[in-house]
Coordinates of C-alpha atoms and ligand atoms in Angstrom, one line a residue:
M1 CA 19.1 -21.2 -6.9
E2 CA 18.6 -18.3 -8.8
I3 CA 15.3 -16.4 -7.4
C4 CA 13.8 -13.4 -9.4
C5 CA 10.6 -11.4 -7.9
I6 CA 8.7 -9.0 -10.3
G7 CA 7.6 -5.8 -8.2
A8 CA 9.7 -4.0 -6.0
G9 CA 7.3 -2.6 -3.2
Y10 CA 6.5 -3.1 -0.4
V11 CA 5.8 -7.1 -0.5
G12 CA 8.2 -7.6 -2.6
G13 CA 11.4 -5.3 -1.5
P14 CA 11.1 -6.8 1.9
T15 CA 10.2 -9.7 1.4
M16 CA 13.3 -10.9 -1.0
A17 CA 15.6 -9.4 1.7
V18 CA 15.1 -11.6 3.9
M19 CA 15.2 -14.5 1.9
A20 CA 18.1 -13.6 0.8
G21 CA 19.4 -13.0 4.1
K22 CA 18.2 -16.3 5.2
C23 CA 19.8 -18.1 1.9
P24 CA 22.7 -17.0 1.3
D25 CA 23.2 -20.1 -1.5
H26 CA 20.4 -18.3 -4.0
N27 CA 20.7 -15.6 -5.8
V28 CA 18.1 -13.3 -5.5
T29 CA 17.5 -10.3 -7.8
V30 CA 14.1 -8.3 -7.4
V31 CA 12.9 -6.0 -10.7
D32 CA 10.6 -3.3 -11.1
T33 CA 9.1 -1.2 -14.0
N34 CA 9.6 2.0 -11.6
A35 CA 13.1 2.0 -12.0
A36 CA 13.1 6.0 -9.8
R37 CA 11.9 2.6 -7.2
I38 CA 15.1 0.3 -8.1
A39 CA 17.3 3.4 -8.0
A40 CA 16.1 4.1 -4.3
W41 CA 16.7 0.2 -3.7
N42 CA 20.1 0.6 -4.2
S43 CA 20.4 3.7 -2.6
S44 CA 20.9 4.5 1.5
T45 CA 17.3 6.3 0.7
L46 CA 15.5 2.9 0.9
P47 CA 12.0 3.7 -1.4
V48 CA 9.9 1.7 2.2
Y49 CA 10.1 2.4 5.8
E50 CA 10.1 -0.8 8.1
T51 CA 11.8 -1.6 11.3
G52 CA 15.0 -3.4 10.7
L53 CA 14.9 -3.2 7.3
D54 CA 18.3 -1.1 6.6
D55 CA 20.4 -3.4 8.3
V56 CA 18.9 -6.7 6.1
I57 CA 19.3 -4.8 3.2
A58 CA 22.7 -4.3 4.0
A59 CA 24.0 -7.1 5.0
C60 CA 23.2 -8.6 1.3
R61 CA 22.6 -6.4 -1.2
D62 CA 25.0 -6.8 -4.3
R63 CA 25.8 -9.7 -2.6
N64 CA 23.0 -12.3 -3.3
L65 CA 20.2 -9.5 -3.8
H66 CA 20.0 -7.4 -6.6
F67 CA 17.6 -4.4 -7.5
S68 CA 17.7 -4.2 -10.9
V69 CA 15.2 -2.6 -13.8
D70 CA 16.1 -5.5 -16.6
I71 CA 13.3 -7.1 -16.1
D72 CA 13.8 -10.1 -18.6
E73 CA 17.0 -10.5 -17.9
A74 CA 15.9 -11.6 -14.5
I75 CA 12.8 -13.7 -16.0
A76 CA 15.6 -15.5 -18.0
R77 CA 18.2 -16.8 -15.4
A78 CA 15.4 -17.8 -12.1
E79 CA 14.1 -20.5 -11.8
M80 CA 11.4 -19.6 -9.3
I81 CA 9.8 -16.0 -9.8
F82 CA 7.4 -14.2 -7.2
V83 CA 5.1 -12.0 -8.3
S84 CA 4.8 -9.3 -6.0
V85 CA 3.5 -6.7 -8.5
N86 CA 0.2 -3.9 -6.8
T87 CA -3.6 -5.1 -7.4
P88 CA -5.3 -2.5 -6.6
T89 CA -9.1 -2.1 -6.3
K90 CA -10.7 -1.7 -10.3
S91 CA -10.7 2.4 -10.9
Y92 CA -12.8 1.8 -14.3
G93 CA -15.4 -0.7 -15.9
I94 CA -17.0 -3.3 -15.2
G95 CA -16.7 -3.5 -10.9
A96 CA -15.1 -0.2 -10.5
G97 CA -14.4 0.4 -7.1
R98 CA -14.9 -3.4 -5.8
A99 CA -13.3 -5.8 -8.1
A100 CA -9.2 -6.4 -8.1
D101 CA -6.9 -4.6 -11.2
L102 CA -5.6 -7.4 -12.6
K103 CA -3.8 -5.5 -15.6
F104 CA -0.2 -5.9 -13.5
V105 CA -0.5 -9.6 -13.0
E106 CA -1.4 -10.5 -16.5
L107 CA 1.4 -8.4 -18.0
S108 CA 3.3 -10.1 -15.4
A109 CA 2.9 -12.9 -17.0
R110 CA 2.9 -12.2 -20.2
R111 CA 6.6 -10.7 -20.3
I112 CA 7.1 -14.3 -18.3
A113 CA 5.8 -16.0 -20.9
A114 CA 8.1 -13.7 -23.7
A115 CA 11.2 -13.9 -21.3
A116 CA 11.5 -17.2 -20.2
K117 CA 13.7 -19.6 -22.4
G118 CA 13.0 -22.8 -20.5
P119 CA 11.2 -24.5 -17.6
K120 CA 9.1 -21.6 -14.8
I121 CA 8.4 -22.4 -10.8
I122 CA 6.2 -18.9 -11.2
V123 CA 4.7 -17.9 -7.0
E124 CA 2.0 -15.6 -6.6
K125 CA 3.0 -13.0 -3.9
S126 CA 0.4 -10.5 -4.8
T127 CA -3.1 -10.9 -2.8
L128 CA -5.4 -12.0 -5.7
P129 CA -8.7 -13.0 -6.2
V130 CA -9.8 -16.4 -5.7
R131 CA -9.2 -18.4 -9.6
T132 CA -6.6 -16.1 -10.5
A133 CA -3.7 -19.3 -10.9
Q134 CA -6.0 -21.0 -13.1
S135 CA -6.0 -17.7 -15.6
L136 CA -1.9 -17.0 -14.8
K137 CA -2.0 -20.8 -16.0
R138 CA -3.6 -20.3 -19.0
V139 CA -2.1 -16.9 -20.6
L140 CA 1.6 -18.8 -19.4
H141 CA 0.7 -21.4 -21.4
A142 CA -1.0 -19.6 -24.2
N143 CA 2.2 -18.0 -25.3
G144 CA 5.0 -19.2 -23.5
D145 CA 6.6 -21.3 -26.7
G146 CA 5.1 -24.7 -25.2
H147 CA 8.0 -24.1 -21.1
A148 CA 6.2 -26.1 -18.9
F149 CA 5.8 -23.2 -15.9
Q150 CA 4.4 -24.5 -12.5
I151 CA 1.6 -22.0 -10.4
L152 CA 2.1 -21.4 -6.3
S153 CA 0.1 -19.2 -4.0
N154 CA 1.9 -18.2 -1.8
P155 CA 0.5 -15.5 -0.4
E156 CA 2.6 -12.6 1.4
F157 CA 1.2 -11.9 5.3
L158 CA 3.5 -10.1 7.2
A159 CA 2.1 -6.2 8.7
E160 CA 4.1 -3.5 7.5
G161 CA 5.9 -1.9 10.6
T162 CA 6.3 -5.6 12.0
A163 CA 7.2 -7.2 8.2
I164 CA 11.4 -7.5 9.2
R165 CA 9.7 -9.3 12.3
D166 CA 6.7 -11.1 10.5
L167 CA 9.1 -12.2 7.5
L168 CA 12.0 -14.3 10.3
R169 CA 8.9 -15.3 12.5
P170 CA 6.1 -15.9 10.7
D171 CA 2.5 -17.4 12.0
R172 CA 2.5 -19.6 9.2
V173 CA 3.5 -19.9 5.5
L174 CA 0.6 -20.7 3.1
I175 CA 1.1 -22.6 -0.1
G176 CA -1.1 -23.6 -2.5
S177 CA -0.3 -25.9 -5.5
D178 CA -2.0 -28.5 -7.8
D179 CA -1.3 -32.3 -6.5
N180 CA -0.1 -33.3 -10.2
P181 CA 3.6 -34.5 -9.0
D182 CA 5.3 -31.8 -11.3
A183 CA 3.2 -29.4 -9.4
V184 CA 4.0 -30.9 -6.4
A185 CA 7.9 -30.8 -7.2
A186 CA 7.7 -27.4 -7.5
R187 CA 6.0 -27.1 -3.9
Q188 CA 9.0 -28.8 -2.4
K189 CA 11.6 -26.5 -3.9
L190 CA 9.3 -23.8 -2.2
I191 CA 9.0 -25.8 1.0
D192 CA 12.7 -26.0 0.6
V193 CA 13.6 -22.4 0.7
Y194 CA 11.4 -21.6 3.8
T195 CA 12.5 -24.3 5.9
R196 CA 16.2 -22.3 5.9
W197 CA 14.7 -20.5 8.6
V198 CA 10.1 -21.4 9.2
P199 CA 9.9 -25.1 11.1
L200 CA 8.6 -27.2 9.0
N201 CA 5.3 -27.4 11.2
R202 CA 4.4 -23.7 10.4
I203 CA 4.0 -24.6 6.4
L204 CA 0.6 -25.8 5.4
T205 CA 0.3 -26.3 2.3
T206 CA -3.2 -26.9 0.0
N207 CA -4.8 -26.3 -3.3
V208 CA -4.6 -22.9 -5.2
W209 CA -8.1 -21.5 -4.5
S210 CA -7.8 -22.3 -0.8
S211 CA -4.5 -20.4 -0.6
E212 CA -5.9 -17.8 -2.7
L213 CA -9.0 -17.2 -0.6
S214 CA -7.7 -17.9 2.8
K215 CA -5.2 -14.9 2.4
L216 CA -8.8 -12.6 1.5
V217 CA -10.7 -14.1 4.8
N218 CA -8.1 -13.4 6.8
N219 CA -7.7 -10.1 5.9
A220 CA -10.9 -9.7 6.1
F221 CA -11.3 -11.3 9.8
L222 CA -8.8 -8.8 10.9
A223 CA -10.8 -5.9 9.7
Q224 CA -14.2 -7.3 11.1
R225 CA -12.1 -6.9 14.5
V226 CA -11.8 -3.6 14.8
S227 CA -15.1 -2.6 12.9
S228 CA -16.4 -4.5 15.5
I229 CA -14.5 -3.3 18.5
N230 CA -15.0 0.7 16.8
A231 CA -18.7 0.2 17.1
I232 CA -18.2 -0.8 20.6
S233 CA -16.3 2.5 20.7
A234 CA -19.5 4.7 20.0
L235 CA -21.8 2.9 22.2
C236 CA -19.3 3.6 25.4
E237 CA -18.9 7.1 24.5
A238 CA -22.9 7.2 24.7
T239 CA -23.0 4.6 27.6
G240 CA -20.2 6.5 29.2
A241 CA -17.9 2.9 29.6
D242 CA -14.4 2.7 28.4
V243 CA -14.0 0.9 25.2
D244 CA -10.2 -0.3 26.3
Q245 CA -11.5 -2.2 29.6
V246 CA -14.4 -3.5 27.3
A247 CA -11.5 -4.7 25.3
S248 CA -9.9 -5.8 27.8
A249 CA -11.7 -7.7 29.6
I250 CA -13.1 -9.6 26.1
G251 CA -9.6 -10.5 25.2
R252 CA -8.5 -12.2 28.6
D253 CA -11.6 -14.5 26.9
T254 CA -9.4 -17.0 25.2
R255 CA -11.9 -17.5 22.5
I256 CA -11.1 -14.4 21.3
G257 CA -7.6 -13.3 22.5
P258 CA -6.5 -9.5 23.2
R259 CA -5.2 -8.7 20.1
F260 CA -6.4 -6.4 17.1
L261 CA -9.4 -5.2 19.8
K262 CA -8.2 -1.5 19.4
A263 CA -10.3 1.2 18.7
S264 CA -9.5 3.6 16.0
I265 CA -10.7 6.1 13.6
G266 CA -10.3 3.8 11.9
F267 CA -8.5 0.9 9.7
G268 CA -6.2 1.7 7.3
G269 CA -3.0 0.7 4.4
S270 CA -3.8 -1.0 1.1
C271 CA -5.4 -4.5 1.9
F272 CA -8.6 -4.6 4.1
Q273 CA -10.3 -2.6 2.1
K274 CA -8.9 -4.0 -1.2
D275 CA -9.3 -7.1 -0.1
I276 CA -13.0 -7.4 2.2
L277 CA -14.7 -5.4 -1.5
N278 CA -13.4 -8.2 -3.0
L279 CA -14.3 -10.4 -1.2
V280 CA -17.5 -8.8 -1.9
Y281 CA -17.6 -9.2 -5.3
I282 CA -16.6 -12.4 -6.0
C283 CA -19.9 -13.4 -3.0
E284 CA -21.7 -11.2 -5.5
Y285 CA -20.3 -12.6 -8.1
Y286 CA -21.6 -15.8 -7.5
G287 CA -24.6 -14.9 -6.0
L288 CA -24.3 -14.9 -2.4
S289 CA -25.8 -11.8 -1.7
E290 CA -26.3 -11.8 2.0
A291 CA -22.4 -12.5 2.5
A292 CA -21.9 -9.8 0.5
A293 CA -23.9 -8.0 2.3
Y294 CA -22.7 -9.2 5.4
W295 CA -19.1 -8.5 5.0
N296 CA -19.7 -4.6 3.2
G297 CA -21.1 -4.2 6.7
V298 CA -17.2 -4.3 8.1
L299 CA -16.3 -1.8 5.3
E300 CA -19.7 0.7 6.0
M301 CA -18.7 0.8 9.6
N302 CA -15.1 1.7 9.3
D303 CA -16.1 4.8 6.4
W304 CA -18.7 5.5 9.9
Q305 CA -15.6 5.5 12.4
K306 CA -14.0 8.1 10.1
R307 CA -17.3 10.8 9.3
R308 CA -18.1 9.8 13.2
F309 CA -14.7 11.5 14.9
V310 CA -14.7 14.9 12.6
R311 CA -18.1 14.6 13.9
R312 CA -17.6 14.8 17.4
M313 CA -14.7 17.1 16.5
I314 CA -16.8 19.3 14.8
T315 CA -19.5 19.5 17.7
A316 CA -17.0 19.9 20.8
M317 CA -15.7 23.0 18.9
F318 CA -18.9 25.1 18.7
N319 CA -20.0 23.9 15.6
T320 CA -17.4 24.9 13.7
L321 CA -13.8 24.8 12.8
S322 CA -13.6 27.5 9.9
G323 CA -10.1 29.4 9.8
K324 CA -9.2 27.1 12.5
R325 CA -5.7 25.9 12.9
I326 CA -5.6 22.2 13.5
A327 CA -2.2 20.2 14.3
I328 CA -2.4 16.2 12.2
L329 CA -0.4 14.6 14.0
G330 CA 0.5 11.7 12.4
F331 CA -0.6 10.6 8.4
S332 CA 0.7 7.3 8.0
F333 CA -2.3 4.4 7.7
K334 CA -0.2 3.3 11.1
K335 CA 2.9 3.6 13.3
D336 CA 6.2 2.9 12.1
T337 CA 5.6 2.4 8.4
N338 CA 5.8 5.5 5.7
D339 CA 3.0 4.0 3.3
T340 CA -0.4 6.0 3.2
R341 CA -2.4 3.9 1.1
E342 CA -5.4 3.8 2.6
S343 CA -5.1 6.2 5.3
P344 CA -7.8 7.0 7.5
A345 CA -5.7 10.4 8.0
A346 CA -5.3 11.5 5.0
Y347 CA -9.9 10.5 4.6
V348 CA -9.8 13.0 8.6
C349 CA -7.9 14.6 6.7
R350 CA -10.2 15.8 3.3
D351 CA -13.2 16.8 5.5
L352 CA -11.5 18.9 8.2
I353 CA -10.6 20.3 4.6
D354 CA -14.2 20.5 4.3
E355 CA -14.9 22.3 6.9
Q356 CA -12.7 25.3 6.1
A357 CA -10.4 24.0 8.9
Q358 CA -6.4 25.1 8.6
L359 CA -4.3 21.8 9.0
A360 CA -0.8 22.1 10.7
I361 CA 0.4 18.1 9.4
Y362 CA 3.6 16.3 10.8
D363 CA 4.3 13.0 10.6
P364 CA 7.7 11.2 11.4
K365 CA 8.3 9.3 8.3
V366 CA 5.8 10.7 5.5
P367 CA 7.4 13.5 3.4
A368 CA 5.4 16.3 2.7
A369 CA 4.8 15.5 -1.6
A370 CA 3.3 12.3 -0.2
I371 CA 0.7 13.9 2.1
M372 CA 0.1 17.0 -0.2
A373 CA -0.3 14.8 -3.4
D374 CA -2.9 12.5 -1.5
L375 CA -5.0 15.5 -0.5
E376 CA -4.9 16.6 -3.8
R377 CA -6.4 13.2 -4.8
L378 CA -8.7 12.9 -2.5
T379 CA -9.7 16.6 -2.3
G380 CA -9.8 17.3 -6.1
L381 CA -8.4 20.6 -4.8
S382 CA -5.6 22.5 -7.1
H383 CA -1.9 22.2 -5.1
Q384 CA -2.2 26.1 -5.0
D385 CA -5.7 26.1 -3.4
L386 CA -4.3 23.1 -1.3
G387 CA -1.6 24.9 0.0
G388 CA -3.4 28.0 1.0
R389 CA -5.2 25.5 3.6
V390 CA -2.7 22.4 4.8
V391 CA 1.1 23.0 5.5
C392 CA 3.9 20.5 7.1
E393 CA 5.8 20.5 9.1
R394 CA 8.7 19.6 10.5
D395 CA 7.7 18.2 13.9
A396 CA 5.3 17.9 16.4
Y397 CA 5.3 21.7 18.6
A398 CA 5.4 23.4 15.3
A399 CA 2.1 22.0 14.4
L400 CA 0.9 22.5 17.0
H401 CA 1.8 26.2 17.7
Q402 CA -0.8 28.6 18.5
A403 CA -3.3 25.3 17.4
H404 CA -6.8 25.0 18.2
A405 CA -6.4 21.2 18.5
L406 CA -4.7 18.6 18.5
V407 CA -5.3 15.4 16.7
V408 CA -3.6 12.3 16.5
L409 CA -4.5 10.8 13.5
T410 CA -1.4 7.6 13.7
E411 CA -0.6 5.7 17.0
W412 CA 3.6 6.7 16.6
D413 CA 5.1 6.3 20.2
E414 CA 6.4 9.8 19.9
F415 CA 3.1 11.7 20.5
G416 CA 2.9 10.0 23.5
D417 CA 6.2 11.6 24.8
L418 CA 5.7 15.7 24.4
D419 CA 6.2 17.7 26.3
F420 CA 1.9 18.6 27.2
E421 CA 3.3 21.9 29.5
R422 CA 5.6 24.0 25.9
V423 CA 2.5 22.3 23.6
L424 CA -0.2 24.1 26.0
D425 CA 1.2 27.0 26.1
S426 CA 1.9 27.3 22.7
M427 CA -1.7 26.5 21.6
R428 CA -5.2 28.2 21.8
R429 CA -8.0 27.6 24.5
P430 CA -9.7 26.3 24.9
A431 CA -7.5 23.5 23.7
F432 CA -9.0 20.6 22.6
A433 CA -7.3 17.5 21.7
F434 CA -8.6 14.9 20.2
D435 CA -7.2 11.5 20.4
G436 CA -8.0 9.0 17.7
R437 CA -5.8 6.2 18.5
N438 CA -6.1 6.5 22.0
T439 CA -2.3 7.0 22.4
L440 CA -2.5 9.3 24.9
P441 CA -1.6 10.0 28.3
H442 CA -5.4 11.3 28.6
D443 CA -5.0 12.1 32.8
T444 CA -2.2 14.3 32.0
L445 CA -3.4 16.1 29.5
R446 CA -7.1 17.0 31.3
Q447 CA -5.1 18.0 34.9
L448 CA -2.9 20.0 32.5
G449 CA -6.2 21.8 31.7
F450 CA -6.4 20.1 27.7
E451 CA -10.4 19.2 26.7
V452 CA -9.4 15.4 25.9
Y453 CA -11.7 13.3 23.4
A454 CA -10.6 9.6 22.8
V455 CA -12.0 7.4 21.1
G456 CA -14.8 5.1 22.3
K457 CA -14.3 6.6 25.8
Ligands
UDX1 C1 -2.8 -6.2 7.1 C2 -3.1 -8.2 7.8 O1 -2.0 -7.9 9.6 C3 -1.8 -8.3 7.2 O2 -1.7 -10.1 7.6 C4 -2.1 -8.3 5.0 O3 -0.9 -9.1 4.7 C5 -1.6 -7.3 5.2 O4 -2.8 -6.4 5.4 P1 -1.4 -3.8 7.1 O5 -2.3 -3.1 6.4 O6 0.2 -4.0 6.9 O7 -1.7 -5.9 7.2 O8 -1.1 -4.0 8.9 P2 -2.2 -4.0 10.3 O9 -1.5 -4.1 11.6 O10 -3.1 -5.4 9.9 O11 -3.0 -2.7 10.1 C6 -4.1 -2.3 9.1 C7 -5.2 -1.6 10.2 O12 -5.8 -1.5 10.8 C8 -4.1 -0.3 10.5 O13 -4.7 0.9 9.9 C9 -4.4 -0.5 11.9 O14 -3.9 0.9 12.7 C10 -5.8 -0.4 12.2 N1 -5.6 -1.2 13.4 C11 -5.5 -2.6 13.7 C12 -7.0 -1.0 14.0 O15 -7.0 0.2 14.3 N2 -6.8 -1.5 15.5 C13 -6.0 -3.0 15.8 O16 -6.6 -3.0 17.1 C14 -5.9 -2.9 14.9
ADP2 P1 2.7 -4.1 -2.4 O1 2.3 -3.2 -1.2 O2 1.8 -5.3 -3.0 O3 3.9 -4.2 -2.2 P2 3.8 -1.5 -4.1 O4 2.7 -1.1 -3.9 O5 4.1 -1.3 -3.1 O6 2.4 -3.1 -3.8 O7 4.7 -2.1 -4.8 C1 4.4 -3.3 -6.2 C2 5.4 -3.3 -7.3 O8 4.7 -3.6 -8.8 C3 5.6 -1.3 -7.7 O9 6.8 -0.3 -7.4 C4 4.9 -1.3 -9.4 O10 5.7 -0.6 -9.9 C5 5.5 -3.3 -9.3 N1 4.9 -3.2 -10.9 C6 3.8 -3.4 -11.2 N2 3.4 -3.8 -12.5 C7 4.5 -4.2 -12.8 C8 5.1 -5.0 -14.2 N3 4.4 -5.8 -14.7 N4 6.7 -5.2 -14.2 C9 6.9 -4.9 -13.1 N5 6.5 -4.4 -12.0 C10 5.3 -3.9 -11.5

């Protein structure tokens, strides 16, 4: 089968690479309007950092996996088209800051309608508000020269940093479709793709709306757990309880389970905030204001947690950060990814810059240019002004040299393995350590002479 995927991002690229690897007899073409991104997918420096991705790509690129800017040609050839374009939070007009911006999805649908020369199965992979498939169907049928289009919802549940593992062994694959015979036949074709490597009992089928909503709810529940444990972290700090001990105790209850109970500076990433905002917006649209307020609380808690972390730093460091060199370890929104979308690290850095701190930032995978671009956007400072307040360093030791404080904002494994004696020798005194991810060896640091602050401890 000829498969096309529109959107070569964090979802489209890895997902199609795994699909091509598992289905050597299908030909997969990933297309994007961003020519630089396509060029990167075709180079030795992939645009997305993911553990194991290089190997998967090397095994099938130019065999049955292709990256191309020739969108119309790929659409025309394909029998099945995945739509994996970005759906950011709307930044303008009605619903700004809350609703999903479906511009890119609709443009993809119009492009498919214009380029299609026969029937197509369209698979929504992007996270979309409930009932988007319905709108897609109308756009396609109104513009598609009478070709038959079947629309399936197949949300992707991979988490960045573990994308390849999640794609190879998904907890479940969810496929939403209509129940008329043509839709069921299209659904079966998609099931046949997945059953090459996913056991049939992990493939769930629902109606389209349940599938679309499940994705939002899945992310809302995960984010809610993080906000719940973060709320408790504040109480732990106030009372002398230890949040990791509390998490471990409650995680032993099989009804709660141990995962996603790690207190932190807050959740980030392209999905959680966007999807909850979307959920809140939909609840409000249907007049369910209590439900909307409930889910909005998860976001409020997340913002408070980031602000609280900065406030604690200021208090500890004699109520001023002005002019102090602060070493920031980690900028991506979690370890093992180079993605900085909605990274809590970026918001913490913004607030520290507001306090006139001098930041020395190191992240193992995020390029300096990406860090500076994010901070320019968040602070509103010019490139030059920001350059006077922020430097990006080549490693953690360089960032920590002459620093007043060591601040961990992303839980990269290498930060726990630093030579802390060497670090302490190079820092100013008192040497503060603020662990926003509870990843450092706190007892060792204290013995060496650091003044340590950890989340929920
Ligand atoms: C999430 C969902 O997990 C995934 O199913 C969906 O497809 C996309 O959104 P992702 O955002 O890539 O995936 O990463 P995830 O591991 O969920 O982490 C999200 C954020 O929560 C990160 O900033 C992470 O550091 C934070 N987090 C997670 C915590 O602070 N504590 C935890 O216990 C878990
Ligand atoms: P995600 O994390 O959902 O994969 P990304 O932003 O990483 O999001 O990737 C989405 C990709 O979709 C981007 O590379 C963007 O250029 C691409 N894209 C957006 N709109 C279109 C479109 N109409 N046609 C082709 N590609 C598009």
